[in-house]
mmCIF file of C-alpha atoms in Angstrom:
data_model
loop_
_atom_site.group_PDB
_atom_site.id
_atom_site.type_symbol
_atom_site.label_atom_id
_atom_site.label_comp_id
_atom_site.label_asym_id
_atom_site.label_seq_id
_atom_site.Cartn_x
_atom_site.Cartn_y
_atom_site.Cartn_z
ATOM 1 C CA UNK A 300 -69.139 25.215 145.763
ATOM 2 C CA UNK A 301 -71.514 25.165 143.126
ATOM 3 C CA UNK A 302 -72.177 22.460 140.677
ATOM 4 C CA UNK A 303 -71.955 23.120 136.998
ATOM 5 C CA UNK A 304 -75.142 21.103 135.292
ATOM 6 C CA UNK A 305 -74.154 19.296 131.917
ATOM 7 C CA UNK A 306 -75.377 20.912 128.633
ATOM 8 C CA UNK A 307 -78.402 19.323 127.158
ATOM 9 C CA UNK A 308 -76.879 19.992 123.146
ATOM 10 C CA UNK A 309 -73.173 18.110 121.926
ATOM 11 C CA UNK A 310 -70.699 20.241 121.552
ATOM 12 C CA UNK A 311 -70.060 20.979 118.280
ATOM 13 C CA UNK A 312 -67.123 22.194 115.838
ATOM 14 C CA UNK A 313 -67.768 25.204 113.970
ATOM 15 C CA UNK A 314 -65.172 25.353 110.754
ATOM 16 C CA UNK A 315 -64.039 28.721 109.504
ATOM 17 C CA UNK A 316 -66.060 30.046 106.601
ATOM 18 C CA UNK A 317 -62.638 29.265 104.149
ATOM 19 C CA UNK A 318 -63.045 25.465 104.712
ATOM 20 C CA UNK A 319 -66.495 25.434 103.760
ATOM 21 C CA UNK A 320 -65.561 27.126 100.511
ATOM 22 C CA UNK A 321 -63.091 24.706 99.132
ATOM 23 C CA UNK A 322 -63.963 22.566 96.079
ATOM 24 C CA UNK A 323 -64.055 19.154 96.181
ATOM 25 C CA UNK A 324 -61.220 17.102 95.331
ATOM 26 C CA UNK A 325 -62.600 14.923 92.454
ATOM 27 C CA UNK A 326 -59.556 12.907 92.542
ATOM 28 C CA UNK A 327 -60.771 11.398 95.830
ATOM 29 C CA UNK A 328 -63.927 10.219 94.348
ATOM 30 C CA UNK A 329 -61.876 8.502 91.700
ATOM 31 C CA UNK A 330 -59.495 6.658 94.206
ATOM 32 C CA UNK A 331 -62.528 5.692 96.255
ATOM 33 C CA UNK A 332 -64.086 3.728 93.180
ATOM 34 C CA UNK A 333 -61.084 1.952 91.846
ATOM 35 C CA UNK A 334 -60.219 1.062 95.260
ATOM 36 C CA UNK A 335 -63.639 -0.648 95.591
ATOM 37 C CA UNK A 336 -63.418 -2.593 92.845
ATOM 38 C CA UNK A 337 -60.141 -3.908 94.142
ATOM 39 C CA UNK A 338 -61.419 -4.782 97.195
ATOM 40 C CA UNK A 339 -63.969 -6.727 95.345
ATOM 41 C CA UNK A 340 -60.937 -8.730 93.847
ATOM 42 C CA UNK A 341 -60.544 -7.580 90.590
ATOM 43 C CA UNK A 342 -57.839 -6.970 88.497
ATOM 44 C CA UNK A 343 -57.808 -2.818 87.947
ATOM 45 C CA UNK A 344 -55.347 -1.041 85.202
ATOM 46 C CA UNK A 345 -55.433 2.992 87.065
ATOM 47 C CA UNK A 346 -54.846 5.286 84.233
ATOM 48 C CA UNK A 347 -56.639 7.510 86.113
ATOM 49 C CA UNK A 348 -54.060 9.281 88.330
ATOM 50 C CA UNK A 349 -50.872 10.922 87.765
ATOM 51 C CA UNK A 350 -48.243 9.062 90.164
ATOM 52 C CA UNK A 351 -45.197 8.151 88.594
ATOM 53 C CA UNK A 352 -44.807 4.385 88.230
ATOM 54 C CA UNK A 353 -41.046 4.181 87.878
ATOM 55 C CA UNK A 354 -38.300 4.341 91.210
ATOM 56 C CA UNK A 355 -36.281 7.182 91.780
ATOM 57 C CA UNK A 356 -32.738 7.284 90.245
ATOM 58 C CA UNK A 357 -30.536 4.731 92.363
ATOM 59 C CA UNK A 358 -27.807 7.754 92.798
ATOM 60 C CA UNK A 359 -30.412 9.970 93.961
ATOM 61 C CA UNK A 360 -31.510 7.608 96.444
ATOM 62 C CA UNK A 361 -27.604 7.112 97.197
ATOM 63 C CA UNK A 362 -27.537 10.731 98.121
ATOM 64 C CA UNK A 363 -30.030 11.049 100.322
ATOM 65 C CA UNK A 364 -28.928 8.002 102.345
ATOM 66 C CA UNK A 365 -25.638 9.568 102.887
ATOM 67 C CA UNK A 366 -26.841 12.689 103.540
ATOM 68 C CA UNK A 367 -29.401 11.345 106.099
ATOM 69 C CA UNK A 368 -26.184 10.470 108.226
ATOM 70 C CA UNK A 369 -25.125 14.254 108.135
ATOM 71 C CA UNK A 370 -25.781 15.840 111.710
ATOM 72 C CA UNK A 371 -25.438 19.078 109.845
ATOM 73 C CA UNK A 372 -28.814 18.205 108.593
ATOM 74 C CA UNK A 373 -30.212 16.664 111.856
ATOM 75 C CA UNK A 374 -30.587 20.568 112.564
ATOM 76 C CA UNK A 375 -33.207 23.113 111.554
ATOM 77 C CA UNK A 376 -32.511 23.950 108.132
ATOM 78 C CA UNK A 377 -32.199 27.589 107.237
ATOM 79 C CA UNK A 378 -35.623 29.122 106.677
ATOM 80 C CA UNK A 379 -35.597 30.019 102.936
ATOM 81 C CA UNK A 380 -33.580 26.157 102.448
ATOM 82 C CA UNK A 381 -29.932 25.994 101.756
ATOM 83 C CA UNK A 382 -27.961 27.853 99.294
ATOM 84 C CA UNK A 383 -26.429 24.860 97.557
ATOM 85 C CA UNK A 384 -29.997 23.395 96.167
ATOM 86 C CA UNK A 385 -31.023 27.247 95.117
ATOM 87 C CA UNK A 386 -27.647 27.522 92.983
ATOM 88 C CA UNK A 387 -28.211 23.882 91.658
ATOM 89 C CA UNK A 388 -31.640 24.716 90.400
ATOM 90 C CA UNK A 389 -29.952 27.820 88.692
ATOM 91 C CA UNK A 390 -27.536 25.920 87.109
ATOM 92 C CA UNK A 391 -30.079 23.441 85.713
ATOM 93 C CA UNK A 392 -32.288 26.483 84.396
ATOM 94 C CA UNK A 393 -29.134 27.693 82.655
ATOM 95 C CA UNK A 394 -28.082 24.755 81.054
ATOM 96 C CA UNK A 395 -31.615 23.632 80.062
ATOM 97 C CA UNK A 396 -32.993 26.483 79.122
ATOM 98 C CA UNK A 397 -30.318 29.544 79.095
ATOM 99 C CA UNK A 398 -32.340 31.215 81.544
ATOM 100 C CA UNK A 399 -30.322 33.275 84.518
ATOM 101 C CA UNK A 400 -31.332 33.247 87.667
ATOM 102 C CA UNK A 401 -29.972 34.371 91.159
ATOM 103 C CA UNK A 402 -29.939 32.068 93.345
ATOM 104 C CA UNK A 403 -30.703 34.059 96.723
ATOM 105 C CA UNK A 404 -33.272 36.765 94.863
ATOM 106 C CA UNK A 405 -35.057 34.614 92.328
ATOM 107 C CA UNK A 406 -35.100 31.029 93.582
ATOM 108 C CA UNK A 407 -38.025 30.108 96.515
ATOM 109 C CA UNK A 408 -37.911 26.209 97.577
ATOM 110 C CA UNK A 409 -41.220 24.623 98.042
ATOM 111 C CA UNK A 410 -42.589 21.924 99.731
ATOM 112 C CA UNK A 411 -43.580 20.330 96.206
ATOM 113 C CA UNK A 412 -44.976 22.256 93.363
ATOM 114 C CA UNK A 413 -48.615 22.068 94.647
ATOM 115 C CA UNK A 414 -47.620 24.099 97.784
ATOM 116 C CA UNK A 415 -46.445 27.042 95.583
ATOM 117 C CA UNK A 416 -49.212 26.419 93.367
ATOM 118 C CA UNK A 417 -51.906 27.509 96.199
ATOM 119 C CA UNK A 418 -49.566 29.670 98.199
ATOM 120 C CA UNK A 419 -49.126 32.258 95.574
ATOM 121 C CA UNK A 420 -52.824 33.083 95.097
ATOM 122 C CA UNK A 421 -52.768 33.599 98.912
ATOM 123 C CA UNK A 422 -49.862 35.994 98.282
ATOM 124 C CA UNK A 423 -51.390 37.834 95.832
ATOM 125 C CA UNK A 424 -55.102 37.749 96.078
ATOM 126 C CA UNK A 425 -57.765 39.519 98.074
ATOM 127 C CA UNK A 426 -61.321 38.954 98.383
ATOM 128 C CA UNK A 427 -63.103 40.465 95.166
ATOM 129 C CA UNK A 428 -60.081 39.993 93.137
ATOM 130 C CA UNK A 429 -60.047 37.810 90.124
ATOM 131 C CA UNK A 430 -57.552 34.872 89.010
ATOM 132 C CA UNK A 431 -57.545 33.420 85.195
ATOM 133 C CA UNK A 432 -57.660 30.229 85.417
ATOM 134 C CA UNK A 433 -57.602 27.742 82.350
ATOM 135 C CA UNK A 434 -60.494 25.430 81.802
ATOM 136 C CA UNK A 435 -59.767 22.496 81.613
ATOM 137 C CA UNK A 436 -57.001 22.917 84.058
ATOM 138 C CA UNK A 437 -55.302 21.177 87.239
ATOM 139 C CA UNK A 438 -57.853 21.390 89.957
ATOM 140 C CA UNK A 439 -55.622 22.628 92.682
ATOM 141 C CA UNK A 440 -55.196 26.024 91.136
ATOM 142 C CA UNK A 441 -58.679 26.331 92.768
ATOM 143 C CA UNK A 442 -57.756 25.697 95.935
ATOM 144 C CA UNK A 443 -55.522 28.389 95.753
ATOM 145 C CA UNK A 444 -58.202 30.942 95.104
ATOM 146 C CA UNK A 445 -60.495 29.855 97.574
ATOM 147 C CA UNK A 446 -58.545 30.011 100.523
ATOM 148 C CA UNK A 447 -57.752 33.456 99.229
ATOM 149 C CA UNK A 448 -61.483 34.243 99.246
ATOM 150 C CA UNK A 449 -60.891 35.338 95.932
ATOM 151 C CA UNK A 450 -62.737 34.852 92.043
ATOM 152 C CA UNK A 451 -61.936 32.713 89.269
ATOM 153 C CA UNK A 452 -62.609 33.810 85.263
ATOM 154 C CA UNK A 453 -61.885 30.390 83.255
ATOM 155 C CA UNK A 454 -59.885 30.543 80.024
ATOM 156 C CA UNK A 455 -61.480 28.037 77.409
ATOM 157 C CA UNK A 456 -59.043 25.697 76.164
ATOM 158 C CA UNK A 457 -60.527 24.269 73.053
ATOM 159 C CA UNK A 458 -58.654 22.126 70.310
ATOM 160 C CA UNK A 459 -59.212 24.058 67.621
ATOM 161 C CA UNK A 460 -57.092 26.480 69.350
ATOM 162 C CA UNK A 461 -54.480 23.897 70.171
ATOM 163 C CA UNK A 462 -55.508 23.876 73.432
ATOM 164 C CA UNK A 463 -54.458 27.552 74.282
ATOM 165 C CA UNK A 464 -56.014 30.188 75.488
ATOM 166 C CA UNK A 465 -57.510 33.194 73.617
ATOM 167 C CA UNK A 466 -56.835 36.148 75.395
ATOM 168 C CA UNK A 467 -59.300 38.126 72.812
ATOM 169 C CA UNK A 468 -62.156 36.313 74.070
ATOM 170 C CA UNK A 469 -61.906 37.364 77.763
ATOM 171 C CA UNK A 470 -64.362 39.297 79.314
ATOM 172 C CA UNK A 471 -63.173 43.109 79.792
ATOM 173 C CA UNK A 472 -64.886 42.969 83.540
ATOM 174 C CA UNK A 473 -63.055 39.954 84.524
ATOM 175 C CA UNK A 474 -59.565 41.490 83.046
ATOM 176 C CA UNK A 475 -60.024 44.886 85.163
ATOM 177 C CA UNK A 476 -60.214 42.732 88.508
ATOM 178 C CA UNK A 477 -57.704 40.289 87.548
ATOM 179 C CA UNK A 478 -54.167 40.374 89.048
ATOM 180 C CA UNK A 479 -53.071 36.443 88.999
ATOM 181 C CA UNK A 480 -53.348 33.814 86.004
ATOM 182 C CA UNK A 481 -52.222 30.254 85.631
ATOM 183 C CA UNK A 482 -50.751 28.639 82.659
ATOM 184 C CA UNK A 483 -49.564 24.887 82.410
ATOM 185 C CA UNK A 484 -47.270 23.701 79.406
ATOM 186 C CA UNK A 485 -46.358 20.774 78.700
ATOM 187 C CA UNK A 486 -50.387 20.783 79.818
ATOM 188 C CA UNK A 487 -52.213 18.849 82.573
ATOM 189 C CA UNK A 488 -54.777 17.383 81.278
ATOM 190 C CA UNK A 489 -54.580 17.748 77.537
ATOM 191 C CA UNK A 490 -50.767 17.069 76.782
ATOM 192 C CA UNK A 491 -50.798 19.939 74.770
ATOM 193 C CA UNK A 492 -47.643 22.543 74.264
ATOM 194 C CA UNK A 493 -46.887 26.167 73.915
ATOM 195 C CA UNK A 494 -44.727 27.683 71.346
ATOM 196 C CA UNK A 495 -42.412 30.758 72.294
ATOM 197 C CA UNK A 496 -45.099 32.904 70.606
ATOM 198 C CA UNK A 497 -47.584 32.087 73.086
ATOM 199 C CA UNK A 498 -45.535 32.852 75.895
ATOM 200 C CA UNK A 499 -44.393 36.374 73.997
ATOM 201 C CA UNK A 500 -48.448 36.939 73.642
ATOM 202 C CA UNK A 501 -48.446 35.816 77.361
ATOM 203 C CA UNK A 502 -46.175 38.567 78.286
ATOM 204 C CA UNK A 503 -47.237 41.642 76.446
ATOM 205 C CA UNK A 504 -50.770 40.575 78.006
ATOM 206 C CA UNK A 505 -49.429 40.860 81.292
ATOM 207 C CA UNK A 506 -47.892 43.788 81.160
ATOM 208 C CA UNK A 507 -51.019 45.581 79.607
ATOM 209 C CA UNK A 508 -53.151 44.350 82.213
ATOM 210 C CA UNK A 509 -51.036 44.265 85.163
ATOM 211 C CA UNK A 510 -51.702 40.502 85.706
ATOM 212 C CA UNK A 511 -49.070 38.222 87.460
ATOM 213 C CA UNK A 512 -48.407 34.858 85.619
ATOM 214 C CA UNK A 513 -48.337 31.620 87.160
ATOM 215 C CA UNK A 514 -46.537 29.320 84.725
ATOM 216 C CA UNK A 515 -46.865 25.583 86.054
ATOM 217 C CA UNK A 516 -44.141 23.863 84.288
ATOM 218 C CA UNK A 517 -44.553 20.648 85.910
ATOM 219 C CA UNK A 518 -43.857 18.728 83.084
ATOM 220 C CA UNK A 519 -41.288 20.869 81.355
ATOM 221 C CA UNK A 520 -38.864 17.835 80.878
ATOM 222 C CA UNK A 521 -41.169 15.747 79.079
ATOM 223 C CA UNK A 522 -41.735 16.684 75.218
ATOM 224 C CA UNK A 523 -42.089 13.868 72.401
ATOM 225 C CA UNK A 524 -41.046 14.164 68.908
ATOM 226 C CA UNK A 525 -37.904 15.686 69.443
ATOM 227 C CA UNK A 526 -39.828 19.045 70.344
ATOM 228 C CA UNK A 527 -38.178 20.316 73.688
ATOM 229 C CA UNK A 528 -40.754 22.519 75.713
ATOM 230 C CA UNK A 529 -40.289 26.281 75.746
ATOM 231 C CA UNK A 530 -39.815 27.573 79.795
ATOM 232 C CA UNK A 531 -41.894 31.045 80.205
ATOM 233 C CA UNK A 532 -38.826 32.226 81.287
ATOM 234 C CA UNK A 533 -37.250 32.288 78.351
ATOM 235 C CA UNK A 534 -39.350 35.106 76.979
ATOM 236 C CA UNK A 535 -38.227 38.490 77.166
ATOM 237 C CA UNK A 536 -39.760 40.470 80.290
ATOM 238 C CA UNK A 537 -41.099 37.205 81.636
ATOM 239 C CA UNK A 538 -39.351 37.787 84.799
ATOM 240 C CA UNK A 539 -40.872 40.859 85.312
ATOM 241 C CA UNK A 540 -44.542 39.824 84.891
ATOM 242 C CA UNK A 541 -44.269 36.521 86.411
ATOM 243 C CA UNK A 542 -42.920 33.183 88.006
ATOM 244 C CA UNK A 543 -42.174 29.724 87.244
ATOM 245 C CA UNK A 544 -42.847 26.772 89.186
ATOM 246 C CA UNK A 545 -41.144 23.371 88.840
ATOM 247 C CA UNK A 546 -41.044 20.257 90.424
ATOM 248 C CA UNK A 547 -38.768 17.202 90.830
ATOM 249 C CA UNK A 548 -41.653 14.991 91.114
ATOM 250 C CA UNK A 549 -42.192 14.303 87.201
ATOM 251 C CA UNK A 550 -38.333 14.723 85.913
ATOM 252 C CA UNK A 551 -36.832 12.352 88.597
ATOM 253 C CA UNK A 552 -39.852 10.592 89.827
ATOM 254 C CA UNK A 553 -39.631 12.377 93.151
ATOM 255 C CA UNK A 554 -43.719 13.158 93.773
ATOM 256 C CA UNK A 555 -43.178 11.321 97.315
ATOM 257 C CA UNK A 556 -40.032 13.724 98.177
ATOM 258 C CA UNK A 557 -42.053 16.657 98.024
ATOM 259 C CA UNK A 558 -39.288 19.063 96.294
ATOM 260 C CA UNK A 559 -39.873 22.048 94.201
ATOM 261 C CA UNK A 560 -39.478 25.590 93.404
ATOM 262 C CA UNK A 561 -40.571 29.173 92.364
ATOM 263 C CA UNK A 562 -38.638 30.911 90.046
ATOM 264 C CA UNK A 563 -38.767 34.322 88.531
ATOM 265 C CA UNK A 564 -40.032 37.898 89.787
ATOM 266 C CA UNK A 565 -38.086 38.999 92.723
ATOM 267 C CA UNK A 566 -41.241 40.343 94.669
ATOM 268 C CA UNK A 567 -43.506 37.261 94.231
ATOM 269 C CA UNK A 568 -40.149 35.049 95.722
ATOM 270 C CA UNK A 569 -39.962 37.365 98.488
ATOM 271 C CA UNK A 570 -43.645 37.344 99.278
ATOM 272 C CA UNK A 571 -44.182 33.409 98.906
ATOM 273 C CA UNK A 572 -40.842 33.176 100.995
ATOM 274 C CA UNK A 573 -42.162 35.345 103.246
ATOM 275 C CA UNK A 574 -45.139 33.321 103.608
ATOM 276 C CA UNK A 575 -43.453 30.409 104.172
ATOM 277 C CA UNK A 576 -40.978 31.556 106.854
ATOM 278 C CA UNK A 577 -44.764 31.387 108.645
ATOM 279 C CA UNK A 578 -45.300 28.261 107.952
ATOM 280 C CA UNK A 579 -42.420 25.747 107.591
ATOM 281 C CA UNK A 580 -38.812 25.945 108.458
ATOM 282 C CA UNK A 581 -38.018 24.443 104.893
ATOM 283 C CA UNK A 582 -37.464 20.956 103.982
ATOM 284 C CA UNK A 583 -35.069 18.249 105.465
ATOM 285 C CA UNK A 584 -31.276 19.237 105.103
ATOM 286 C CA UNK A 585 -31.014 15.575 103.762
ATOM 287 C CA UNK A 586 -33.808 15.677 100.815
ATOM 288 C CA UNK A 587 -32.241 18.871 99.841
ATOM 289 C CA UNK A 588 -28.927 17.586 99.108
ATOM 290 C CA UNK A 589 -30.545 14.633 97.107
ATOM 291 C CA UNK A 590 -32.125 17.194 95.139
ATOM 292 C CA UNK A 591 -29.324 19.083 94.696
ATOM 293 C CA UNK A 592 -27.632 15.868 93.306
ATOM 294 C CA UNK A 593 -30.479 15.454 91.209
ATOM 295 C CA UNK A 594 -30.398 18.683 89.184
ATOM 296 C CA UNK A 595 -26.527 18.817 89.203
ATOM 297 C CA UNK A 596 -25.814 15.071 88.366
ATOM 298 C CA UNK A 597 -25.775 13.214 84.838
ATOM 299 C CA UNK A 598 -29.450 14.195 83.210
ATOM 300 C CA UNK A 599 -29.202 10.891 80.996
ATOM 301 C CA UNK A 600 -32.193 9.191 83.624
ATOM 302 C CA UNK A 601 -34.237 12.471 82.513
ATOM 303 C CA UNK A 602 -33.875 11.394 78.822
ATOM 304 C CA UNK A 603 -34.212 7.754 79.596
ATOM 305 C CA UNK A 604 -37.309 8.750 81.405
ATOM 306 C CA UNK A 605 -39.008 10.777 78.600
ATOM 307 C CA UNK A 606 -38.315 8.001 76.065
ATOM 308 C CA UNK A 607 -40.165 5.774 78.206
ATOM 309 C CA UNK A 608 -43.015 7.933 78.327
ATOM 310 C CA UNK A 609 -42.697 8.788 74.587
ATOM 311 C CA UNK A 610 -42.665 4.914 73.569
ATOM 312 C CA UNK A 611 -45.780 4.466 76.055
ATOM 313 C CA UNK A 612 -47.459 7.137 74.268
ATOM 314 C CA UNK A 613 -46.535 5.456 70.464
ATOM 315 C CA UNK A 614 -48.049 2.322 71.696
ATOM 316 C CA UNK A 615 -51.181 3.479 73.435
ATOM 317 C CA UNK A 616 -51.938 5.271 70.246
ATOM 318 C CA UNK A 617 -51.384 2.760 68.231
ATOM 319 C CA UNK A 618 -53.460 0.464 70.310
ATOM 320 C CA UNK A 619 -56.157 3.116 69.878
ATOM 321 C CA UNK A 620 -56.438 3.161 66.730
ATOM 322 C CA UNK A 621 -56.833 -0.568 66.029
ATOM 323 C CA UNK A 622 -60.726 -0.148 68.429
ATOM 324 C CA UNK A 623 -60.987 2.806 66.475
ATOM 325 C CA UNK A 624 -60.562 5.348 69.030
ATOM 326 C CA UNK A 625 -58.939 8.263 67.368
ATOM 327 C CA UNK A 626 -57.278 11.317 68.963
ATOM 328 C CA UNK A 627 -54.607 13.966 68.704
ATOM 329 C CA UNK A 628 -51.155 12.396 69.878
ATOM 330 C CA UNK A 629 -50.284 14.294 73.017
ATOM 331 C CA UNK A 630 -47.254 16.479 72.461
ATOM 332 C CA UNK A 631 -45.893 16.521 76.102
ATOM 333 C CA UNK A 632 -46.370 15.693 80.029
ATOM 334 C CA UNK A 633 -47.529 12.047 80.644
ATOM 335 C CA UNK A 634 -50.968 12.130 79.878
ATOM 336 C CA UNK A 635 -53.301 11.354 76.734
ATOM 337 C CA UNK A 636 -56.549 13.314 76.027
ATOM 338 C CA UNK A 637 -59.189 11.563 74.340
ATOM 339 C CA UNK A 638 -62.684 12.386 72.763
ATOM 340 C CA UNK A 639 -65.388 10.487 74.264
ATOM 341 C CA UNK A 640 -68.088 8.375 71.906
ATOM 342 C CA UNK A 641 -71.311 9.538 71.136
ATOM 343 C CA UNK A 642 -73.696 8.738 73.462
ATOM 344 C CA UNK A 643 -71.631 9.290 76.591
ATOM 345 C CA UNK A 644 -70.628 11.982 78.846
ATOM 346 C CA UNK A 645 -67.247 12.247 80.303
ATOM 347 C CA UNK A 646 -68.648 10.888 83.909
ATOM 348 C CA UNK A 647 -70.575 8.210 82.054
ATOM 349 C CA UNK A 648 -67.814 6.870 79.893
ATOM 350 C CA UNK A 649 -65.300 6.965 83.364
ATOM 351 C CA UNK A 650 -67.971 5.078 85.140
ATOM 352 C CA UNK A 651 -68.395 2.027 82.206
ATOM 353 C CA UNK A 652 -64.965 1.632 81.591
ATOM 354 C CA UNK A 653 -64.260 1.235 85.359
ATOM 355 C CA UNK A 654 -67.403 -1.077 85.637
ATOM 356 C CA UNK A 655 -66.989 -2.990 82.353
ATOM 357 C CA UNK A 656 -63.162 -2.867 81.647
ATOM 358 C CA UNK A 657 -61.708 -2.213 84.853
ATOM 359 C CA UNK A 658 -60.121 0.235 83.126
ATOM 360 C CA UNK A 659 -59.890 3.731 85.680
ATOM 361 C CA UNK A 660 -59.495 6.945 83.480
ATOM 362 C CA UNK A 661 -60.413 10.816 84.836
ATOM 363 C CA UNK A 662 -63.642 12.110 83.595
ATOM 364 C CA UNK A 663 -62.786 15.476 81.533
ATOM 365 C CA UNK A 664 -65.125 17.502 83.724
ATOM 366 C CA UNK A 665 -63.036 16.781 86.776
ATOM 367 C CA UNK A 666 -60.967 19.662 85.076
ATOM 368 C CA UNK A 667 -63.619 22.071 84.276
ATOM 369 C CA UNK A 668 -66.426 22.553 82.232
ATOM 370 C CA UNK A 669 -64.280 23.011 79.105
ATOM 371 C CA UNK A 670 -63.247 19.518 79.864
ATOM 372 C CA UNK A 671 -66.671 17.589 79.174
ATOM 373 C CA UNK A 672 -66.023 15.433 76.329
ATOM 374 C CA UNK A 673 -62.734 14.167 76.659
ATOM 375 C CA UNK A 674 -61.291 11.845 79.454
ATOM 376 C CA UNK A 675 -57.981 11.635 80.536
ATOM 377 C CA UNK A 676 -55.432 8.763 80.723
ATOM 378 C CA UNK A 677 -51.815 8.120 82.230
ATOM 379 C CA UNK A 678 -48.902 6.986 80.819
ATOM 380 C CA UNK A 679 -47.974 5.287 84.011
ATOM 381 C CA UNK A 680 -48.563 1.407 83.313
ATOM 382 C CA UNK A 681 -46.004 -0.431 81.247
ATOM 383 C CA UNK A 682 -46.624 -0.962 77.462
ATOM 384 C CA UNK A 683 -48.007 -4.135 78.256
ATOM 385 C CA UNK A 684 -50.555 -2.816 80.419
ATOM 386 C CA UNK A 685 -51.603 -0.120 78.391
ATOM 387 C CA UNK A 686 -52.062 -2.574 75.457
ATOM 388 C CA UNK A 687 -54.264 -4.640 78.073
ATOM 389 C CA UNK A 688 -56.282 -1.850 79.115
ATOM 390 C CA UNK A 689 -56.815 -0.886 75.332
ATOM 391 C CA UNK A 690 -58.114 -4.470 74.803
ATOM 392 C CA UNK A 691 -60.506 -4.758 77.477
ATOM 393 C CA UNK A 692 -61.978 -0.960 76.112
ATOM 394 C CA UNK A 693 -62.120 -2.653 72.413
ATOM 395 C CA UNK A 694 -64.177 -5.521 73.917
ATOM 396 C CA UNK A 695 -67.455 -2.940 74.663
ATOM 397 C CA UNK A 696 -67.517 -2.021 70.938
ATOM 398 C CA UNK A 697 -67.932 1.411 71.792
ATOM 399 C CA UNK A 698 -66.307 2.823 68.855
ATOM 400 C CA UNK A 699 -68.311 1.202 65.572
#
């Protein structure tokens, strides 16, 4: 028997090229820096992340407690989810936005909205294709495009244009290769909302250039000053050119439950369901039952939550004005988008506020190059903690 000599070189793992091309998760660095300060014993006020701070409403929690005991939900669920959940989201969209959806062909159940945002790029894009992406925008849009081996063309969101993209300024060569575009209102990170006229323009643009629209409506329930956010799907022709993503994370404080939906164009929904057939066997049935409860029960909890965020927004901007930090109040979402003072970049200001004031904010450059010059603050702490954060910042005398 021949004895095999051990190799002299260590065994190494060679990742696939797609793993090497993934964008850096800048929130991971944000969390690491904050945790270092907390570990050192400091009282840190974290306004940099988008994690809802309030608990899931009790009637939704009670629903999953009951559903967890149902033996039906101990088995594999249907691959594309239980019909009752798809019917519930269709009912909610009809009541909230007067949008008609076929539960079976125009609704896909997702493992949270983020999953769908990454899957759609893989469903539609080939290497060499272009995806139009807002700048600044939610960084996970980039992840799906990278996994698909496609390219991104950025749509600048400028304050002078109310943080809406100007389609007339896009490069013709990019438009010729574009197959997908992301839009997101109420917007993360800017807190801007979009009027129906913008969505009408978007439908026309998509039809002209053959681009599928992916509307990220994660903050669709959170609009301020009596203005209800407009759904892309409310616009005639929207379902012919795209889909909308919705999530229970923000509306019902269910971020950890991981329940989202893709809604709209039947062919895109079919492709998402087909991809998910190879990845998953849908959500635990008990979570689906509780999600249906959230969607079909009284929506008073949603109204109350929106009022909480609006009150926090008002308290924050009042406090900011006292220290001379002036900005346009956010119109929706649970974020505020604030210009950095002279002499600072978004990253240098974020580092300074963490080191000296023990307040975490997200540097705007982490959302794209056009995010430079701003920082994002979340309305995810009590009014008292928001006021304390601004008071700490004010002691640094950054605003004259």
